[in-house]
Coordinates of C-alpha atoms and ligand atoms in Angstrom, one line a residue:
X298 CA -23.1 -17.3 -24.9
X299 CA -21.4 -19.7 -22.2
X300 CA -17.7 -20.3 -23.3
X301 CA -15.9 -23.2 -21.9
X302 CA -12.8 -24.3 -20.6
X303 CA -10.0 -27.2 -21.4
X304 CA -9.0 -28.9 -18.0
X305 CA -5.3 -30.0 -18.3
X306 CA -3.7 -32.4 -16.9
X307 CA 0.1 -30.8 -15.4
X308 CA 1.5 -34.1 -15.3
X309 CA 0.9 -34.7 -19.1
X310 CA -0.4 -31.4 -20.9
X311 CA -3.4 -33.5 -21.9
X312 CA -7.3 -32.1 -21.5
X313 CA -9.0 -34.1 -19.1
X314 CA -12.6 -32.4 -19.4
X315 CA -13.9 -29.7 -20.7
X316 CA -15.9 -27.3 -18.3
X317 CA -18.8 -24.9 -18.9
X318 CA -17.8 -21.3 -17.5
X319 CA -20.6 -19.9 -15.9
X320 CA -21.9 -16.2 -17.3
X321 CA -22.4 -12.9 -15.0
X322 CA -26.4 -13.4 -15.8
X323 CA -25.9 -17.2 -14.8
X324 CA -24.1 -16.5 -11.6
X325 CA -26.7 -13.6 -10.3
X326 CA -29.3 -16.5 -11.2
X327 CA -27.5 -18.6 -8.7
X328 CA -27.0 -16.1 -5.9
X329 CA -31.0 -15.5 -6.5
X330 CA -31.4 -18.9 -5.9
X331 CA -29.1 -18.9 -2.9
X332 CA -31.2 -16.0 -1.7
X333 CA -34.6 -17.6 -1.8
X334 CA -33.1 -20.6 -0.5
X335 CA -31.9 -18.8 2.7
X336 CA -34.7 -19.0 4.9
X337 CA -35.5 -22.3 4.8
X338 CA -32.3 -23.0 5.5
X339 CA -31.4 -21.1 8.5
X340 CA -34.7 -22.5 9.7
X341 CA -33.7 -26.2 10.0
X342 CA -33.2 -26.9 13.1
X343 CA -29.8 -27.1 14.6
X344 CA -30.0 -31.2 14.8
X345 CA -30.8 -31.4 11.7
X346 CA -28.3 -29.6 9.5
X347 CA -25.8 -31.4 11.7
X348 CA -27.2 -34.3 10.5
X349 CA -27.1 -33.0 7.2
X350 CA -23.6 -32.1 7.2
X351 CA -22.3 -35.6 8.7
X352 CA -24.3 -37.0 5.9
X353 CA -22.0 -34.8 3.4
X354 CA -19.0 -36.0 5.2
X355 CA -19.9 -39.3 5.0
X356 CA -20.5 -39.1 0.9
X357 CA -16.9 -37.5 0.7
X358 CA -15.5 -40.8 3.0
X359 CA -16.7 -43.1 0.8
X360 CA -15.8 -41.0 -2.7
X361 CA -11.9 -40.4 -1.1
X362 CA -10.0 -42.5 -3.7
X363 CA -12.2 -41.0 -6.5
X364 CA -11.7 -37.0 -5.7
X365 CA -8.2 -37.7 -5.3
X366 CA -7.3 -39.7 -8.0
X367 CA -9.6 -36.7 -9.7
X368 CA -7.4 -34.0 -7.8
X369 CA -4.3 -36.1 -9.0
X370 CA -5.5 -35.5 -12.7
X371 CA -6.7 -32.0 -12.6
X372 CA -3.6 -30.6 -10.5
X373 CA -1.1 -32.6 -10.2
X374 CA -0.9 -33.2 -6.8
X375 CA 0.5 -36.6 -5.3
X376 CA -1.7 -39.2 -4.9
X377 CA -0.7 -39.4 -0.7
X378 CA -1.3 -35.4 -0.8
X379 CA -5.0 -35.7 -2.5
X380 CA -5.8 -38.7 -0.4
X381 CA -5.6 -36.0 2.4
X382 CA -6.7 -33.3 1.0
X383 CA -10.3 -35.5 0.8
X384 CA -10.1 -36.6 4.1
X385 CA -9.1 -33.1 5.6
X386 CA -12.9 -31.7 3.5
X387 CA -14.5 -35.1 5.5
X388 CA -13.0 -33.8 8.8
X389 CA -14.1 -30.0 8.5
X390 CA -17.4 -30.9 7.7
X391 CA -17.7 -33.9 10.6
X392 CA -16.3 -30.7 12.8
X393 CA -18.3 -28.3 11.9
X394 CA -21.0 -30.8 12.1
X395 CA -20.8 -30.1 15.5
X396 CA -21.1 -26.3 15.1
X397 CA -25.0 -25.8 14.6
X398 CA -26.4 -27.5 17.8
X399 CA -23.1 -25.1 19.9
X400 CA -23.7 -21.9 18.1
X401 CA -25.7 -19.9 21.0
X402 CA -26.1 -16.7 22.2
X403 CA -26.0 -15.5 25.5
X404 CA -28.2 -14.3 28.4
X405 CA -26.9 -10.9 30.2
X406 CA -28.9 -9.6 33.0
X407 CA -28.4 -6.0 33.2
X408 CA -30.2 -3.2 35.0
X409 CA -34.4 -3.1 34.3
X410 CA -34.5 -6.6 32.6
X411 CA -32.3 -8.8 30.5
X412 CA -30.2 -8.8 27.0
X413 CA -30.5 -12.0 25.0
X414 CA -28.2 -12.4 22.2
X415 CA -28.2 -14.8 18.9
X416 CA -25.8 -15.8 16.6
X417 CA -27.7 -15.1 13.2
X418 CA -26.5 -16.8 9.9
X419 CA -25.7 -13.6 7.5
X420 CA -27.1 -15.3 3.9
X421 CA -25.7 -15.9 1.2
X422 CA -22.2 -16.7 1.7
X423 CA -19.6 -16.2 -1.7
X424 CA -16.3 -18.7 -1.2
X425 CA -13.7 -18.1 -4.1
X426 CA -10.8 -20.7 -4.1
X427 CA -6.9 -20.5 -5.4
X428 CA -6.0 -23.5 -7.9
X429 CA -3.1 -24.5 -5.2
X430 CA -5.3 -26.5 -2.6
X431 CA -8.7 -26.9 -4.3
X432 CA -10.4 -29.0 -1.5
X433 CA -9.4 -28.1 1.6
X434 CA -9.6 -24.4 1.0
X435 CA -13.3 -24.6 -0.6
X436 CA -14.1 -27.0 2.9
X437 CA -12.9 -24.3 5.3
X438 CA -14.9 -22.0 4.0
X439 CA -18.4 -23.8 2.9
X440 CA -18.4 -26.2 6.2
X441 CA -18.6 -23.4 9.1
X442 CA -20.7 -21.1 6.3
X443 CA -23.5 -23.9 5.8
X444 CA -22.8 -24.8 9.3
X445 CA -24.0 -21.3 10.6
X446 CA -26.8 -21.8 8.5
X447 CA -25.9 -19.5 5.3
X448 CA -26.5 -20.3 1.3
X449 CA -23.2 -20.9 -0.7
X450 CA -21.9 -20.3 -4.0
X451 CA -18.4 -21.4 -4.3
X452 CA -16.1 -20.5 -7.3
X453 CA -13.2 -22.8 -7.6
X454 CA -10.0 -22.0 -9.5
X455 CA -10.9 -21.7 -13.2
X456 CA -7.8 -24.0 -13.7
X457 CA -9.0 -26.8 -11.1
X458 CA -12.9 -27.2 -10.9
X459 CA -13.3 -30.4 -11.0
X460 CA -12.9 -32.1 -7.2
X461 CA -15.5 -28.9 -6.5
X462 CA -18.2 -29.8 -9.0
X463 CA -17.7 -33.2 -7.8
X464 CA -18.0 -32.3 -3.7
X465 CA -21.5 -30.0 -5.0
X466 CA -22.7 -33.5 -6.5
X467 CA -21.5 -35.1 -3.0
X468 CA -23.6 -32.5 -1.4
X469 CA -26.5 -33.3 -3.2
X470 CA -26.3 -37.1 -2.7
X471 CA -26.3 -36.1 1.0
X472 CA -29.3 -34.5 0.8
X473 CA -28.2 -30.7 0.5
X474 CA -30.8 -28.7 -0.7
X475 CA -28.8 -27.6 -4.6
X476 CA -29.7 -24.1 -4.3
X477 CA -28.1 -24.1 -0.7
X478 CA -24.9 -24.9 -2.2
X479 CA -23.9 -24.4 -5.4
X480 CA -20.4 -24.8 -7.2
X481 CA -20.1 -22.3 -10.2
X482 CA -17.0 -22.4 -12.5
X483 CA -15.9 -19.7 -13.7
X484 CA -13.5 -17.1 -14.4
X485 CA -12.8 -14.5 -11.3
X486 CA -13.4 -11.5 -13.4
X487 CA -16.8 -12.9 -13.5
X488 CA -18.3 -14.9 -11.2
X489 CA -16.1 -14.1 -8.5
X490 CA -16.4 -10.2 -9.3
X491 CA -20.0 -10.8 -9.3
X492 CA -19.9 -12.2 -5.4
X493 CA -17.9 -8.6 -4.7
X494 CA -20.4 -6.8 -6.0
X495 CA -23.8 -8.3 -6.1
X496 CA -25.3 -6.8 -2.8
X497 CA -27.1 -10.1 -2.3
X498 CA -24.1 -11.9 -1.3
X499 CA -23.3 -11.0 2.3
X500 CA -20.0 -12.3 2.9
X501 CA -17.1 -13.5 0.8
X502 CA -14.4 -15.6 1.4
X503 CA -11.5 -15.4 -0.6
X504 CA -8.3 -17.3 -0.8
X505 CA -5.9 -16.6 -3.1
X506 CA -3.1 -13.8 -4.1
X507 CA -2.7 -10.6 -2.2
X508 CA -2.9 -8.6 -5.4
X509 CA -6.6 -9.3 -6.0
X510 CA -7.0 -9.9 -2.2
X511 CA -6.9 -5.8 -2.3
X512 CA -9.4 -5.4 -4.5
X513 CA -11.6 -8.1 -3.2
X514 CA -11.1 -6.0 0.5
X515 CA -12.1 -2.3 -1.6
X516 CA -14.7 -4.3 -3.5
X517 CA -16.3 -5.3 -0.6
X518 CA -15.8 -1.9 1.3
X519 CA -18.1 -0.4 -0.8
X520 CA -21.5 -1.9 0.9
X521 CA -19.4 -3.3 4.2
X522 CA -19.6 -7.1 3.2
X523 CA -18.1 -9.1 5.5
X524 CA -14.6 -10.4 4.3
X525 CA -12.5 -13.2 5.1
X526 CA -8.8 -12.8 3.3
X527 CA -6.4 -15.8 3.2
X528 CA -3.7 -14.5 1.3
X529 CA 0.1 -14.9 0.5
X530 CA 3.2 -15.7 2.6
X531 CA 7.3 -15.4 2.9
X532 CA 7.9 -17.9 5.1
X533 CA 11.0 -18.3 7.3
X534 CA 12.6 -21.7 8.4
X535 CA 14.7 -20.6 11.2
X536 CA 17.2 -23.3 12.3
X537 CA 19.5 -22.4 15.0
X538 CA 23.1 -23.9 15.3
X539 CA 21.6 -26.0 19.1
X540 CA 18.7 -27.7 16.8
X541 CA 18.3 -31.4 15.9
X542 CA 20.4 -30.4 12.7
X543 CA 19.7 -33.9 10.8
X544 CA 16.4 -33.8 11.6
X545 CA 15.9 -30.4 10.5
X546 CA 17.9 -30.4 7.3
X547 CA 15.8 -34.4 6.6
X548 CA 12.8 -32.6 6.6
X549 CA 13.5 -28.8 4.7
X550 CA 12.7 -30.0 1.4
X551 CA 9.2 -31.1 2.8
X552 CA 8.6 -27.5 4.5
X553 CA 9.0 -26.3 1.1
X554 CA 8.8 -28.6 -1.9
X555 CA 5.6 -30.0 -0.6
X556 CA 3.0 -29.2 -3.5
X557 CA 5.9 -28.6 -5.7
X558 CA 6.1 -24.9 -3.6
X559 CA 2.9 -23.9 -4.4
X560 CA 1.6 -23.5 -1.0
X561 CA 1.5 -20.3 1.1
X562 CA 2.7 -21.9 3.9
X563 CA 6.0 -22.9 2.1
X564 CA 9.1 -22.5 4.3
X565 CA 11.0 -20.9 0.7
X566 CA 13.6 -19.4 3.4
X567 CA 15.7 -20.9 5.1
X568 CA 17.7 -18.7 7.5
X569 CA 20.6 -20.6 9.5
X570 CA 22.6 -19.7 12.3
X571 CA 26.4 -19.4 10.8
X572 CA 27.7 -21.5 13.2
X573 CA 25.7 -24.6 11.8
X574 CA 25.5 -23.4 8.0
X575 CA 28.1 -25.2 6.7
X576 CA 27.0 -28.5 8.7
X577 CA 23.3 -27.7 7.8
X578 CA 24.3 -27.3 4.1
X579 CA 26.1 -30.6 3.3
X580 CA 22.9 -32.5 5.4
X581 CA 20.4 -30.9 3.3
X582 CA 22.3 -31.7 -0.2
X583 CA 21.4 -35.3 -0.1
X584 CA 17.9 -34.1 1.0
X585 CA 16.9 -32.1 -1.6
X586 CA 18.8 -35.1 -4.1
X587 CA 16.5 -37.8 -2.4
X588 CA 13.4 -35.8 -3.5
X589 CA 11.0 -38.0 -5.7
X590 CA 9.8 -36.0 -9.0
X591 CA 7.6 -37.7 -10.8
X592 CA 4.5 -39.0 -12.1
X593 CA 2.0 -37.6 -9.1
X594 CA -0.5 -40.7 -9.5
X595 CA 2.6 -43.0 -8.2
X596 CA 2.4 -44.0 -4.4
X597 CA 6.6 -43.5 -3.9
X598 CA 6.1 -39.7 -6.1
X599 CA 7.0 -36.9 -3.6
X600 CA 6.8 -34.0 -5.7
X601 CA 4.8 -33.8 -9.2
X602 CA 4.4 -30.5 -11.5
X603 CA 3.6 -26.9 -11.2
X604 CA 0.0 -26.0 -12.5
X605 CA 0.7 -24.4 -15.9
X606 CA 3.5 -23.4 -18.4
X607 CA 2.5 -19.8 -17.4
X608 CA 2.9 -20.7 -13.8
X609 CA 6.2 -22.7 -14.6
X610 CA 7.8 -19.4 -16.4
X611 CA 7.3 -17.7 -13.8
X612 CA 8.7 -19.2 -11.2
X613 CA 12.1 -20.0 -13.6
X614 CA 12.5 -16.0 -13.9
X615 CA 13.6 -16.1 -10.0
X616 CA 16.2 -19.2 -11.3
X617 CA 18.4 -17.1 -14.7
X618 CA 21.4 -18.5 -15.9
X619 CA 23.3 -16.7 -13.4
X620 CA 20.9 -17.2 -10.3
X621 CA 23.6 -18.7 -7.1
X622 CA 22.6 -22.0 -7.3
X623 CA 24.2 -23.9 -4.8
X624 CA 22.1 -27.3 -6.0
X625 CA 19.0 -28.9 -7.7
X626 CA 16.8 -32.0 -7.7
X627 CA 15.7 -33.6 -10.6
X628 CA 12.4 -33.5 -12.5
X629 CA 11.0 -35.1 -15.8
X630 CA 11.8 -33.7 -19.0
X631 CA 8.5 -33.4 -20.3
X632 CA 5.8 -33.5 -21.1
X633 CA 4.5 -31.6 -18.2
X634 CA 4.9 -28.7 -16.1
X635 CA 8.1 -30.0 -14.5
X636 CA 10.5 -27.9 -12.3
X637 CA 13.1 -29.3 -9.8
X638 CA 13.4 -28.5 -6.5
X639 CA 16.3 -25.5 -6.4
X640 CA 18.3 -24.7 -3.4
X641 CA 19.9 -21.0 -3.8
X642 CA 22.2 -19.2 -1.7
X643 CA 22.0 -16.0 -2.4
X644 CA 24.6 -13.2 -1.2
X645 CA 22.2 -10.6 -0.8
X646 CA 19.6 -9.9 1.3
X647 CA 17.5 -7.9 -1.9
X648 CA 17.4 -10.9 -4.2
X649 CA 13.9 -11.5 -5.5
X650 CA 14.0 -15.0 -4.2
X651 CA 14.3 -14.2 -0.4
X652 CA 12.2 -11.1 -0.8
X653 CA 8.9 -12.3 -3.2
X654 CA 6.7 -15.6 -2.0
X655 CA 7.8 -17.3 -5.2
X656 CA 4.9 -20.5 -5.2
X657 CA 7.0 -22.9 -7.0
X658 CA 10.3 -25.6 -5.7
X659 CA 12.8 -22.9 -4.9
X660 CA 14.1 -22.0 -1.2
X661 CA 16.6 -19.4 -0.6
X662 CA 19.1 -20.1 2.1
X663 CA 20.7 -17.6 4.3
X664 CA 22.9 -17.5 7.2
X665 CA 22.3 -15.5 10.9
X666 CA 24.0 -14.9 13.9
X667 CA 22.2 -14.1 16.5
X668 CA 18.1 -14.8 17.7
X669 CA 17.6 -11.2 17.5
X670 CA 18.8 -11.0 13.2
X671 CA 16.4 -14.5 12.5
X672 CA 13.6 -12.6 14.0
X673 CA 14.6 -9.3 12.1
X674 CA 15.3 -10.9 8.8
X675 CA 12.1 -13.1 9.0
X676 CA 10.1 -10.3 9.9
X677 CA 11.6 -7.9 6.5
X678 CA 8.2 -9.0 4.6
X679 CA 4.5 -7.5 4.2
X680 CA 3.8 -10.7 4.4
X681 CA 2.7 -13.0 8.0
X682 CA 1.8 -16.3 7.6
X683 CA 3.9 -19.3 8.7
X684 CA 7.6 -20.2 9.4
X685 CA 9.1 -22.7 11.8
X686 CA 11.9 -22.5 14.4
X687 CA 14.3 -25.4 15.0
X688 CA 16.0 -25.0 18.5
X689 CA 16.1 -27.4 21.4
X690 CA 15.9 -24.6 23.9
X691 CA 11.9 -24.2 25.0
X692 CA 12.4 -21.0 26.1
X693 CA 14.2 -20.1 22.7
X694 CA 11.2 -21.4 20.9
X695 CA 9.0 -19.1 22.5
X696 CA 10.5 -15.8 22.2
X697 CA 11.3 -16.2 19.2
X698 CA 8.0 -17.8 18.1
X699 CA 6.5 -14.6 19.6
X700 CA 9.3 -12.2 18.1
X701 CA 7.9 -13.4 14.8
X702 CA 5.0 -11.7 13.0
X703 CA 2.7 -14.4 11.6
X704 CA -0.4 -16.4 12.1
X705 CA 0.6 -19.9 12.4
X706 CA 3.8 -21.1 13.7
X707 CA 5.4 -24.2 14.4
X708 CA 8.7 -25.7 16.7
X709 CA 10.9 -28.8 15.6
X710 CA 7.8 -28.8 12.6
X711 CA 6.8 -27.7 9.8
X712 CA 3.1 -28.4 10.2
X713 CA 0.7 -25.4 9.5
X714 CA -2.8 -26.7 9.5
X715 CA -4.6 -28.8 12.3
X716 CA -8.5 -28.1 11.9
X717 CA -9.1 -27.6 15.3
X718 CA -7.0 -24.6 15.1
X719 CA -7.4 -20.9 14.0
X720 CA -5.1 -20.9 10.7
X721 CA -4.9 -17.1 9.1
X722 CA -2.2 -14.6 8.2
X723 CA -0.5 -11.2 9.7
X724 CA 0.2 -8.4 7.9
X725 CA -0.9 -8.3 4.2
X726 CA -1.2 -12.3 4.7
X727 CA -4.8 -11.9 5.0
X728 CA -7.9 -10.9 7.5
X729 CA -9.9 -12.9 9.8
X730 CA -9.1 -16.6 11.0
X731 CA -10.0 -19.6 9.3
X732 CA -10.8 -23.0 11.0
X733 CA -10.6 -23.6 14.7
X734 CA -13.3 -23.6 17.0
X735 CA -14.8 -19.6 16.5
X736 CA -14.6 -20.2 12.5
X737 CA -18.2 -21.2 12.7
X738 CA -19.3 -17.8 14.7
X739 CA -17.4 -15.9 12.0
X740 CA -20.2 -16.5 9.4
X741 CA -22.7 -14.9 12.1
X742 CA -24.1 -11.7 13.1
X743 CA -24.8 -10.8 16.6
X744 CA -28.2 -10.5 17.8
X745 CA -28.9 -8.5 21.0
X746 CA -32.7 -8.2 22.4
X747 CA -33.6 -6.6 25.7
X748 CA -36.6 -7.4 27.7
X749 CA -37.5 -5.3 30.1
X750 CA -38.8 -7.1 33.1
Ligands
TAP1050 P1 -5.5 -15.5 -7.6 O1 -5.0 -15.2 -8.9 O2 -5.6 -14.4 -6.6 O3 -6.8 -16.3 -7.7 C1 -7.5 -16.8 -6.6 C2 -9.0 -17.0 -6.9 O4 -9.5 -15.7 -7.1 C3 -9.3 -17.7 -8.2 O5 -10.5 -18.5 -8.1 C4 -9.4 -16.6 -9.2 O6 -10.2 -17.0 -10.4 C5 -10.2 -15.6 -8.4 N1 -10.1 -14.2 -8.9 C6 -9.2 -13.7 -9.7 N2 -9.5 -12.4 -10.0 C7 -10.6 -12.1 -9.3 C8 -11.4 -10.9 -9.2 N3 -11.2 -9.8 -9.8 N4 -12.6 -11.0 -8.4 C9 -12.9 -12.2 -7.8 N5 -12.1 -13.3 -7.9 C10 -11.0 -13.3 -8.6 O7 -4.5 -16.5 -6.8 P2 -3.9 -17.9 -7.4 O8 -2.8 -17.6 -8.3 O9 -5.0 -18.8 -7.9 O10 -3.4 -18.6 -6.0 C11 -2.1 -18.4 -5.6 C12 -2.1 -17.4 -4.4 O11 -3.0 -17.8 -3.4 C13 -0.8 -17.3 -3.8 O12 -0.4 -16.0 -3.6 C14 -0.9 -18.0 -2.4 O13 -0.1 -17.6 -1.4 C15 -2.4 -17.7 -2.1 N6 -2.9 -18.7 -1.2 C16 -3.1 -18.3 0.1 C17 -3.6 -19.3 1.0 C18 -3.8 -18.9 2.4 S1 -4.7 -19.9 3.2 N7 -3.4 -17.8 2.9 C19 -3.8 -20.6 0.6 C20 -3.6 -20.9 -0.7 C21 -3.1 -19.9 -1.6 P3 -9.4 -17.5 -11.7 O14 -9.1 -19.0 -11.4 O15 -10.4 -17.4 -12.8 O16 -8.2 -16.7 -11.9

């Protein structure tokens, strides 16, 4: 029998809809559907499942205010972070737009004739989404997939479906054949379990913890499916003492506090050169203070709630009575999931809070001395994600930039995404490379024919 599920709102603990959870036997329907919908789709022609797709961006353009005050509801994210969160799944599709009519093989003379070689879309494509960035993550993955000309079933978060039911009716509007994308809540023991195992789906995509990322990756290994991995992160924020110092204490609380922490890009440690510590610390006080916790629907809001009282437990067991709280923002009293931003300085190197990726308003500051212990220090994880360096020496910024093992770096920033870009993790941060220009050609096969002349 299908079961359902009660949406909450973060913000106000109140149920804003109630969603059907889609059954095992209802989501091997779908990826039967997907199946027999595969042909005809990898056989539009490249021109016009580019049109296709800029027709799908276009629907999101003109629905932007609507999926984010819906994303603003369902997960509490500010209403300036939704806003472009929409526009970000509009972009990735208007880029990958681009992709069918560029994805082309090549032509290889050789010895007795020539090779020819295709990019071949794989089939049906399984995209399974984290509750932390519904829209953007389920873009990156469904825009190149439908780009290359694969099927898609896409399972958001069971806690935040509702801006992904809402881009499959988008699709539709567009023109998108529904059984060549389909959006299937559900839980992930289910219906994403189902895209590990049915041999049917022939490549999933998963975002989300590195716990389950593990046994997406031996899932998988049992028939080879293609995987893509986007999974957890430590992140450093390395400030040295020659740095813009205001500029880099101003902007701290965004590199972590953003998305009230629950972002695996979160700078939620902050390692300072001893020289400037003391300096760095009495700038960033009146930072973290000037943080705006609040109602995520209001334009001024700069931080709203975690996504669930279980969420919000956890991340308060890496703040005890005792934690070394050096100082805190504010945040509502409640209702809500409310938590406020938490600056700690812990005295050694073990605590949970510099070690673990935590994925809530807490940073853990801790002081270096030289280039060569920042690198060391943010290198002490499994993880490899992100992490900025703040120096005003370019040659500084490098080294160390290439000392550190992650995926996505920035200098005198904390910016981790740009969509032209590759974006993917190091380490047990994930497989493969999302986004960028080769994201496309990553839900491909490559198809090599001789003819002998
Ligand atoms: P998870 O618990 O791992 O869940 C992620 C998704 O996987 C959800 O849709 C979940 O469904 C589903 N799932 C759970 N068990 C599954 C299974 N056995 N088979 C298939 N699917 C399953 O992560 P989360 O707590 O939602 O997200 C937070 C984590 O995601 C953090 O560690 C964060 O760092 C990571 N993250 C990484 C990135 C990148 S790009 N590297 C971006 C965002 C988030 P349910 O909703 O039903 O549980």
């Amino acid at each position: 029998m299908t079961s359902s599920f009660d949406v909450l709102n973060p913000a106000t603990e109140e149920v804003v809809r109630t969603v059907p959870l889609t059954t095992a036997e209802e989501t091997d329907a779908a990826i039967a559907r997907a199946q027999a919908a595969f042909p005809a789709w990898r056989d539009v022609t490249p021109g016009d499942r580019a049109r296709l797709l800029r027709r799908f961006a276009n629907a999101v353009e003109a629905d932007i205010e609507h999926l984010a005050r819906l994303e603003v509801a369902n997960s509490g994210h500010t209403i300036g972070n939704a806003r472009w969160e929409a526009g970000n799944v509009r972009d990735v599709l208007t880029y990958y737009s681009a992709a069918p009519e560029r994805l082309i093989g090549k032509q290889i003379p050789v010895p007795g004739g020539v090779n020819v070689t295709f990019q071949e879309p794989l089939g049906v494509v399984g995209v399974i989404v984290p509750w932390n960035f519904p829209m953007p993550i389920a873009g990156w993955g469904f825009a190149p997939a439908l780009a290359a000309g694969n099927t898609v079933v896409l399972k958001p978060a069971e806690l935040t479906p509702l801006t992904a039911i809402r881009l499959g009716e988008l699709a539709r509007e567009a023109g998108i054949p529904e059984d060549v994308f389909q959006v299937l809540p559900g839980k992930g023991s289910v219906v994403g379990q189902r895209f590990v195992d049915h041999p049917g789906v022939r490549k999933v995509v998963f975002t989300g913890s590195t716990e389950v990322g593990k046994q997406i990756m031996a899932g998988c290994a049992a028939q080879v499916k293609r995987v893509t991995l986007e999974l957890g992160g430590k992140n450093a924020n390395i400030v040295f003492a020659d740095s813009d110092l205001e500029k880099a204490a101003a902007t701290a609380p965004y590199g972590v506090f953003d998305n009230a922490g629950q972002d695996c890009c979160a700078r939620s440690l902050i390692l300072v050169q001893a020289s400037a510590y003391d300096r760095f610390m009495e700038l960033l006080e009146p930072a973290v203070h000037g943080v705006v916790v609040g109602d995520p629907g209001d334009e001024k809001t700069e931080m709203g709630p975690l996504i669930s009282a279980a969420h919000r437990e956890k991340v308060a067991s890496y703040v005890p009575d005792d934690a070394p709280v050096a100082f805190r923002g504010s945040a509502p009293a409640g209702p809500g999931f409310w938590f406020p931003p938490t600056v700690l300085t812990p005295p050694d190197l073990r605590h949970p809070a510099v070690a673990d990726e935590v994925f809530g308003p807490v940073v853990a500051v801790v002081p270096f001395a030289e280039e060569a212990d920042a690198v060391r220090m943010a290198n002490a994880t499994e993880y490899g994600l992100s992490g900025s360096i703040w120096t005003r020496d370019a040659g500084r910024a490098f080294r160390v930039a290439r000392g550190v093992e992650a995926g996505n770096l920035s200098v005198n920033s904390h910016s981790s995404v740009r969509y032209w870009t590759p974006f993917g993790g190091f380490k047990q941060s994930g497989l493969g490379r999302e986004l960028g220009p080769d994201a496309a050609a990553a839900f491909t096969e490559t198809k090599n024919v001789f003819l002998s002349t």
